[in-house]
Structure formats: structure tokens, C-alpha cells
Amino acid sequence: MAGSPRAVQAFYRLYFGFWIPALVWAADWWPLWLMYWMARWLVIAPFALLRPKYMRAVRGNFARILGLPPSHRQVRRTAWRMMFEHAYHWIDFFRWSQRSEEAVAGSVARVEGWEYFENARRSGRGTLLLTAHMGNPEVGAVAMGKSYEPVHVLYWRDRFATAEEFRTRMRLKGNVFGIPVDASPLSVVPALRVLREGGLLAAHGDRDFNDQGWPVSFFGAPAKFPPGPFLLAAHSEAVVIPMFFLVEPDRRFHVIFEEPIDCAGPGVVDERVRAGLNRWVAILERYVRAYPEQWFCFYPFWGEEAAAASA
């Protein structure tokens, strides 16, 4: 999305500078229903109304996903549900990152495909957990870090400094260590080292932050996806395991590990990376189709032109 005027940036700093520290403190003490109400009506709803371009982008994305016009009632309803889910996402992250290992484990309703993860860790190779901005991957990383082993997370710095500061603090409470990446190819060197040493790395695979993504068909139209996770896996001989940390209706979590994607072996690296990326996007499309309100994207995912065409 385009940059904001200075006045709007100042508003963001004050707005999030107050609410994020307040919610971090309250999330560990106040009842969840009250925290969700505050996040919904005092944080995300005013934000959506004051910055309507984000809601327009969300509706444009869901129009393509649902195959309906952006003005359709179901599209509008799904867009607001996603906005609210994003607000709950932060509350859950703030809450569970400050709770004990036993409490976090108790918040998990069911786990599927755990054997894929166990087999990958037993192999001695590095493991790259590939997820999306969907459900609550932050709580997923904390759960893994508290109960299993340290997790290193690739991330692109948030545009809101206060949000980034508190996210880092909460991650560290869960034995989760961030590796910031940017446009420089050298920024991924620490991640490559983690994988080559047999460690556990997590990354998002649904956001092209540096405009270097590769086009892949997604819901019937080309969209750019980052090849970086698969390039890392190919050069380190790590195993890629798609993982989703979804939210159940009762606010507990449903953890899913998909079959591994192996980019190691002979042949042209780009061809192996392309095959892995295509397989990942097909998996992601299946989950977004099933849980659209849990996929968080606030910009036109297929580009401004695609969003305008669907309006």
C-alpha cells in the first residue's frame, strides 16, 4: 500500500503506542471476552473506518476468493470477520506468550500430521516450517518454542515500530528468536546457518514483501509468492513442512502439519524451487478457501489492477 502522510503516521504512532502496551498488560489479567471486545470495537473497527483503503483491499481480495462482487453481502461480512479475527490474533498472542508451557499446550484442541514433523527432526536435517499470515502462527511458534525446542523466525519488520517492539518481546518469552530480513541477500545468512546446523526455522510463504516474488496461479489469477524459503531449503538440504495453526470456534487451536516438501537433490535449483513453490501455493489455496476469514491480507493481493478489475 502507498505510504501515508505525516499526520496519519503520527496518528498511528499515538494510536498503537497507547493500545499495544495496554493490551499486552491486560491480556494476561482480564477475561478474554472483554479483551476481544476491546480489540474489536476500540482498536480494529476504528482503524478500518478511518483507513477505508484497507477495507477496500480486503473486499477486493475476498471477491476473488469467494467468486462474488466486492459489494456482495457475503464479501462484506467475511471482510469484517477477518478484521475481527486479526484483532483477536493479537490478543491471543499477547496472552499465550505470557502463559506457562502447560497452559499453552492446553489451548491446543487437536494436532494433525505430527508424525511428519517428528520424522523431519529425527532425520538430523534442518526443518523449515512454512506457514502463512493465517490463523495464529505467532502462538504456533510460541507453543513450539515453549514445549519442543527453540524456534527461529524469519520476519519482515512491521511498519509500526511499537507493534514490532512488543512482538519481539512476546516472542522471546516463548523461546522464539527473530531473524529480520530485507532486500539484501545477506540478511538470510543467519537463517541459512540455522538450517545447515539442523535447527528449526519458521517462515511465512504468502507475502512478497520485496517485490522479488515469482508468479504462481492463485484462485485463477497470477500472484507473486516468495521463493526465498524454498531457496533456503534447497541450499541447506532442509525439509520444508507446511504448517497451519488455525483457530477453532471455541478459540482453541487446530494444528496441522502437511506432508514435507523436499527441495534437496540433483538437478537445477530453480526447477526444484519452482516445483516446491507450486506445491505450497496449491496447499495454501486449499486452506484459504476453507478458512477465508482467517487469512490476513490488507493490500490488493493480485495487484491494484486486479483489484480494480474486480470492483
Coordinates of C-alpha atoms in Angstrom, one line a residue:
M1 CA 0.0 0.0 0.0
A2 CA 1.2 3.5 -0.6
G3 CA 2.8 5.5 2.2
S4 CA 0.7 7.7 4.5
P5 CA 1.0 11.5 5.1
R6 CA 3.0 12.6 8.2
A7 CA -0.2 13.4 10.1
V8 CA -1.5 9.9 9.6
Q9 CA 1.8 8.4 10.6
A10 CA 1.8 10.5 13.8
F11 CA -1.8 9.2 14.5
Y12 CA -0.6 5.6 14.0
R13 CA 2.3 6.2 16.5
L14 CA 0.0 7.6 19.1
Y15 CA -2.8 5.1 18.5
F16 CA -0.7 2.0 18.5
G17 CA 1.7 3.4 21.1
F18 CA -1.2 3.5 23.6
W19 CA -3.2 0.4 22.6
I20 CA -0.5 -2.2 22.2
P21 CA 1.2 -1.7 25.6
A22 CA -2.3 -1.6 27.2
L23 CA -3.5 -4.8 25.5
V24 CA -0.2 -6.6 26.4
W25 CA -0.7 -5.9 30.0
A26 CA -4.5 -6.6 30.1
A27 CA -4.2 -9.8 28.0
D28 CA -2.7 -11.6 30.9
W29 CA -5.2 -10.4 33.5
W30 CA -8.5 -9.5 32.1
P31 CA -11.1 -12.0 30.8
L32 CA -10.8 -13.0 27.2
W33 CA -14.3 -11.9 26.2
L34 CA -13.5 -8.4 27.4
M35 CA -10.2 -8.3 25.6
Y36 CA -11.8 -9.5 22.4
W37 CA -14.5 -6.8 22.7
M38 CA -11.9 -4.1 23.2
A39 CA -9.7 -5.3 20.3
R40 CA -12.8 -5.5 18.1
W41 CA -14.5 -2.2 18.8
L42 CA -11.8 0.1 20.3
V43 CA -8.9 -0.9 18.0
I44 CA -9.7 -2.6 14.7
A45 CA -13.1 -1.2 13.9
P46 CA -11.9 2.5 14.3
F47 CA -8.8 1.6 12.3
A48 CA -10.9 0.1 9.4
L49 CA -13.3 3.1 9.4
L50 CA -10.5 5.7 9.5
R51 CA -8.4 4.0 6.8
P52 CA -11.0 2.7 4.3
K53 CA -8.4 1.8 1.7
Y54 CA -7.5 -1.2 3.7
M55 CA -11.1 -2.4 3.8
R56 CA -11.4 -1.9 0.1
A57 CA -8.4 -4.0 -0.5
V58 CA -9.7 -6.8 1.8
R59 CA -13.1 -6.8 0.0
G60 CA -11.3 -7.0 -3.4
N61 CA -9.3 -10.0 -2.2
F62 CA -12.3 -11.8 -0.9
A63 CA -14.3 -11.0 -4.0
R64 CA -11.8 -13.2 -6.0
I65 CA -11.6 -15.9 -3.3
L66 CA -15.4 -16.2 -3.0
G67 CA -16.2 -15.5 -6.6
L68 CA -18.6 -12.7 -5.8
P69 CA -18.7 -8.9 -6.4
P70 CA -16.9 -6.8 -3.8
S71 CA -20.2 -5.2 -2.8
H72 CA -21.9 -8.6 -2.1
R73 CA -23.2 -9.1 1.4
Q74 CA -21.1 -12.3 1.9
V75 CA -17.9 -10.5 0.8
R76 CA -18.6 -7.6 3.2
R77 CA -19.4 -9.9 6.1
T78 CA -16.3 -12.0 5.5
A79 CA -14.1 -8.9 5.3
W80 CA -15.3 -7.7 8.7
R81 CA -14.9 -11.2 10.2
M82 CA -11.3 -11.2 9.0
M83 CA -10.7 -7.8 10.6
F84 CA -12.1 -9.0 13.9
E85 CA -10.1 -12.3 13.7
H86 CA -6.9 -10.2 13.2
A87 CA -7.8 -8.2 16.3
Y88 CA -8.2 -11.5 18.3
H89 CA -5.0 -12.8 16.8
W90 CA -3.0 -10.1 18.7
I91 CA -4.9 -10.7 22.0
D92 CA -4.2 -14.5 21.8
F93 CA -0.6 -13.9 21.0
F94 CA -0.1 -11.5 23.9
R95 CA -2.0 -13.8 26.2
W96 CA -0.4 -17.2 25.4
S97 CA 3.1 -15.9 25.1
Q98 CA 2.9 -14.9 28.8
R99 CA 1.4 -18.2 30.0
S100 CA 3.1 -21.4 31.1
E101 CA 4.0 -24.3 28.8
E102 CA 1.2 -26.3 30.2
A103 CA -1.3 -23.6 29.7
V104 CA -0.3 -23.1 26.1
A105 CA -0.5 -26.9 25.5
G106 CA -3.9 -26.9 27.0
S107 CA -5.1 -24.3 24.4
V108 CA -4.5 -26.8 21.6
A109 CA -7.6 -28.7 20.7
R110 CA -6.1 -31.2 18.2
V111 CA -3.0 -31.8 16.1
E112 CA -2.8 -33.5 12.7
G113 CA 0.3 -34.7 10.9
W114 CA 2.6 -34.6 13.9
E115 CA 4.5 -37.6 12.5
Y116 CA 5.7 -35.5 9.6
F117 CA 7.4 -33.1 12.0
E118 CA 8.8 -35.8 14.2
N119 CA 10.3 -37.7 11.3
A120 CA 11.9 -34.5 9.9
R121 CA 13.5 -33.7 13.3
R122 CA 14.8 -37.3 13.7
S123 CA 16.4 -37.1 10.2
G124 CA 19.0 -34.6 11.6
R125 CA 18.3 -32.2 8.7
G126 CA 17.2 -28.7 9.2
T127 CA 13.4 -28.2 9.3
L128 CA 11.7 -25.2 7.8
L129 CA 8.1 -24.8 9.0
L130 CA 6.3 -22.8 6.2
T131 CA 3.1 -21.1 7.2
A132 CA 1.0 -18.1 6.2
H133 CA -0.5 -15.0 7.7
M134 CA -3.4 -17.2 8.7
G135 CA -4.9 -18.4 12.0
N136 CA -2.3 -17.6 14.6
P137 CA 1.3 -18.6 13.6
E138 CA 2.7 -16.4 16.4
V139 CA 1.0 -18.6 19.0
G140 CA 2.2 -21.6 17.0
A141 CA 5.8 -20.5 17.2
V142 CA 5.5 -19.8 20.9
A143 CA 3.9 -23.2 21.5
M144 CA 6.7 -24.9 19.7
G145 CA 9.4 -22.9 21.5
K146 CA 7.9 -23.5 24.9
S147 CA 7.3 -27.2 24.6
Y148 CA 9.8 -28.5 22.0
E149 CA 12.9 -26.6 21.0
P150 CA 14.0 -23.0 20.2
V151 CA 12.4 -21.6 17.0
H152 CA 14.0 -19.1 14.7
V153 CA 11.5 -17.0 12.7
L154 CA 12.2 -15.1 9.5
Y155 CA 10.3 -11.8 9.5
W156 CA 9.9 -8.5 7.7
R157 CA 9.9 -5.6 10.1
D158 CA 6.5 -4.2 10.8
R159 CA 5.8 -0.6 9.6
F160 CA 4.6 0.2 13.1
A161 CA 7.6 0.3 15.4
T162 CA 5.6 -0.2 18.6
A163 CA 4.0 -3.4 17.2
E164 CA 7.4 -4.7 16.3
E165 CA 8.9 -4.0 19.7
F166 CA 6.2 -5.8 21.6
R167 CA 6.0 -8.7 19.1
T168 CA 9.7 -9.3 19.7
R169 CA 9.3 -9.2 23.5
M170 CA 6.4 -11.7 23.4
R171 CA 8.4 -14.0 21.1
L172 CA 11.3 -14.1 23.4
K173 CA 9.1 -15.2 26.2
G174 CA 8.3 -18.3 24.1
N175 CA 11.8 -19.2 23.2
V176 CA 11.3 -17.7 19.7
F177 CA 14.1 -15.7 18.1
G178 CA 13.5 -13.4 15.2
I179 CA 15.7 -13.1 12.1
P180 CA 14.8 -9.8 10.3
V181 CA 15.2 -9.9 6.5
D182 CA 15.2 -7.1 4.0
A183 CA 16.1 -6.6 0.3
S184 CA 19.7 -7.6 0.9
P185 CA 20.6 -11.2 0.1
L186 CA 22.9 -11.2 3.1
S187 CA 20.0 -10.8 5.5
V188 CA 19.1 -14.5 5.2
V189 CA 22.6 -15.8 6.0
P190 CA 21.7 -16.4 9.7
A191 CA 18.6 -18.4 8.6
L192 CA 20.8 -20.5 6.3
R193 CA 23.2 -21.2 9.2
V194 CA 20.3 -22.3 11.4
L195 CA 19.1 -24.9 8.8
R196 CA 22.6 -26.1 8.0
E197 CA 23.2 -26.8 11.6
G198 CA 19.9 -28.9 11.8
G199 CA 17.9 -26.2 13.5
L200 CA 14.2 -25.3 13.4
L201 CA 13.3 -22.3 11.2
A202 CA 9.8 -20.8 10.6
A203 CA 8.8 -18.5 7.8
H204 CA 5.7 -17.1 6.1
G205 CA 5.2 -18.1 2.5
D206 CA 2.3 -15.9 1.4
R207 CA 3.7 -12.4 1.2
D208 CA 6.0 -10.8 -1.4
F209 CA 7.5 -8.0 0.7
N210 CA 10.4 -7.1 -1.5
D211 CA 8.8 -7.4 -5.0
Q212 CA 11.0 -10.3 -5.9
G213 CA 8.3 -12.9 -5.8
W214 CA 7.6 -15.5 -8.5
P215 CA 4.2 -15.5 -10.2
V216 CA 2.0 -18.5 -9.4
S217 CA -1.7 -19.1 -10.2
F218 CA -3.7 -18.4 -7.1
F219 CA -7.5 -18.6 -7.3
G220 CA -7.4 -18.4 -11.0
A221 CA -5.0 -15.4 -11.4
P222 CA -1.3 -14.9 -11.2
A223 CA 0.0 -13.6 -7.8
K224 CA 3.6 -13.2 -6.6
F225 CA 4.9 -15.5 -3.9
P226 CA 8.4 -15.5 -2.2
P227 CA 10.7 -18.3 -3.5
G228 CA 13.1 -17.5 -0.6
P229 CA 12.0 -20.3 1.8
F230 CA 12.5 -22.9 -0.9
L231 CA 15.8 -21.4 -2.0
L232 CA 17.0 -21.7 1.6
A233 CA 15.8 -25.3 1.8
A234 CA 17.5 -26.2 -1.5
H235 CA 20.8 -24.7 -0.5
S236 CA 20.8 -26.2 3.0
E237 CA 19.1 -29.6 2.2
A238 CA 16.5 -28.8 4.8
V239 CA 13.0 -30.3 4.8
V240 CA 10.0 -27.9 4.2
I241 CA 6.9 -28.7 6.2
P242 CA 3.7 -26.6 5.6
M243 CA 2.1 -25.9 8.9
F244 CA -1.1 -24.1 9.9
F245 CA -2.1 -23.0 13.4
L246 CA -5.8 -22.4 12.9
V247 CA -8.4 -21.2 15.3
E248 CA -11.4 -23.3 16.3
P249 CA -14.9 -21.8 17.1
D250 CA -14.2 -22.2 20.8
R251 CA -10.9 -20.2 20.4
R252 CA -8.7 -23.2 20.9
F253 CA -6.2 -24.1 18.2
H254 CA -6.1 -26.7 15.5
V255 CA -2.6 -27.5 14.4
I256 CA -1.9 -29.1 11.0
F257 CA 1.4 -30.4 9.6
E258 CA 1.2 -31.2 5.9
E259 CA 3.4 -33.7 4.1
P260 CA 7.0 -32.5 3.7
I261 CA 8.2 -30.7 0.5
D262 CA 11.8 -31.8 -0.3
C263 CA 13.8 -29.4 -2.5
A264 CA 17.1 -31.2 -2.0
G265 CA 18.7 -33.4 -4.6
P266 CA 20.3 -33.2 -8.1
G267 CA 19.1 -31.0 -10.9
V268 CA 18.7 -27.3 -11.5
V269 CA 18.0 -25.5 -8.2
D270 CA 15.4 -23.1 -9.7
E271 CA 13.4 -26.1 -11.1
R272 CA 13.3 -27.7 -7.7
V273 CA 12.4 -24.4 -6.1
R274 CA 9.6 -23.8 -8.6
A275 CA 8.2 -27.3 -8.0
G276 CA 8.2 -26.7 -4.2
L277 CA 6.6 -23.2 -4.6
N278 CA 3.8 -24.5 -6.9
R279 CA 3.0 -27.3 -4.4
W280 CA 2.9 -24.9 -1.5
V281 CA 0.6 -22.4 -3.2
A282 CA -1.8 -25.2 -4.1
I283 CA -1.9 -26.2 -0.4
L284 CA -2.3 -22.6 0.7
E285 CA -5.2 -22.1 -1.7
R286 CA -7.0 -25.1 -0.2
Y287 CA -6.7 -23.6 3.3
V288 CA -7.7 -20.1 2.3
R289 CA -10.7 -21.5 0.5
A290 CA -11.8 -23.4 3.7
Y291 CA -10.9 -20.6 6.2
P292 CA -11.1 -17.3 4.3
E293 CA -11.8 -15.2 7.4
Q294 CA -8.5 -16.5 9.0
W295 CA -6.3 -15.3 6.1
F296 CA -4.9 -11.8 6.9
C297 CA -4.1 -9.6 3.9
F298 CA -4.7 -5.9 3.9
Y299 CA -3.5 -5.0 0.5
P300 CA -4.6 -6.0 -3.1
F301 CA -3.0 -9.4 -3.2
W302 CA -3.4 -9.7 -7.0
G303 CA -2.2 -6.1 -7.5
E304 CA -4.0 -2.8 -7.9
E305 CA -5.1 -3.6 -11.4
A306 CA -6.7 -6.9 -10.4
A307 CA -8.5 -5.2 -7.5
A308 CA -9.8 -2.5 -9.8
A309 CA -11.0 -5.1 -12.4
S310 CA -13.0 -7.0 -9.8
A311 CA -14.7 -3.8 -8.5

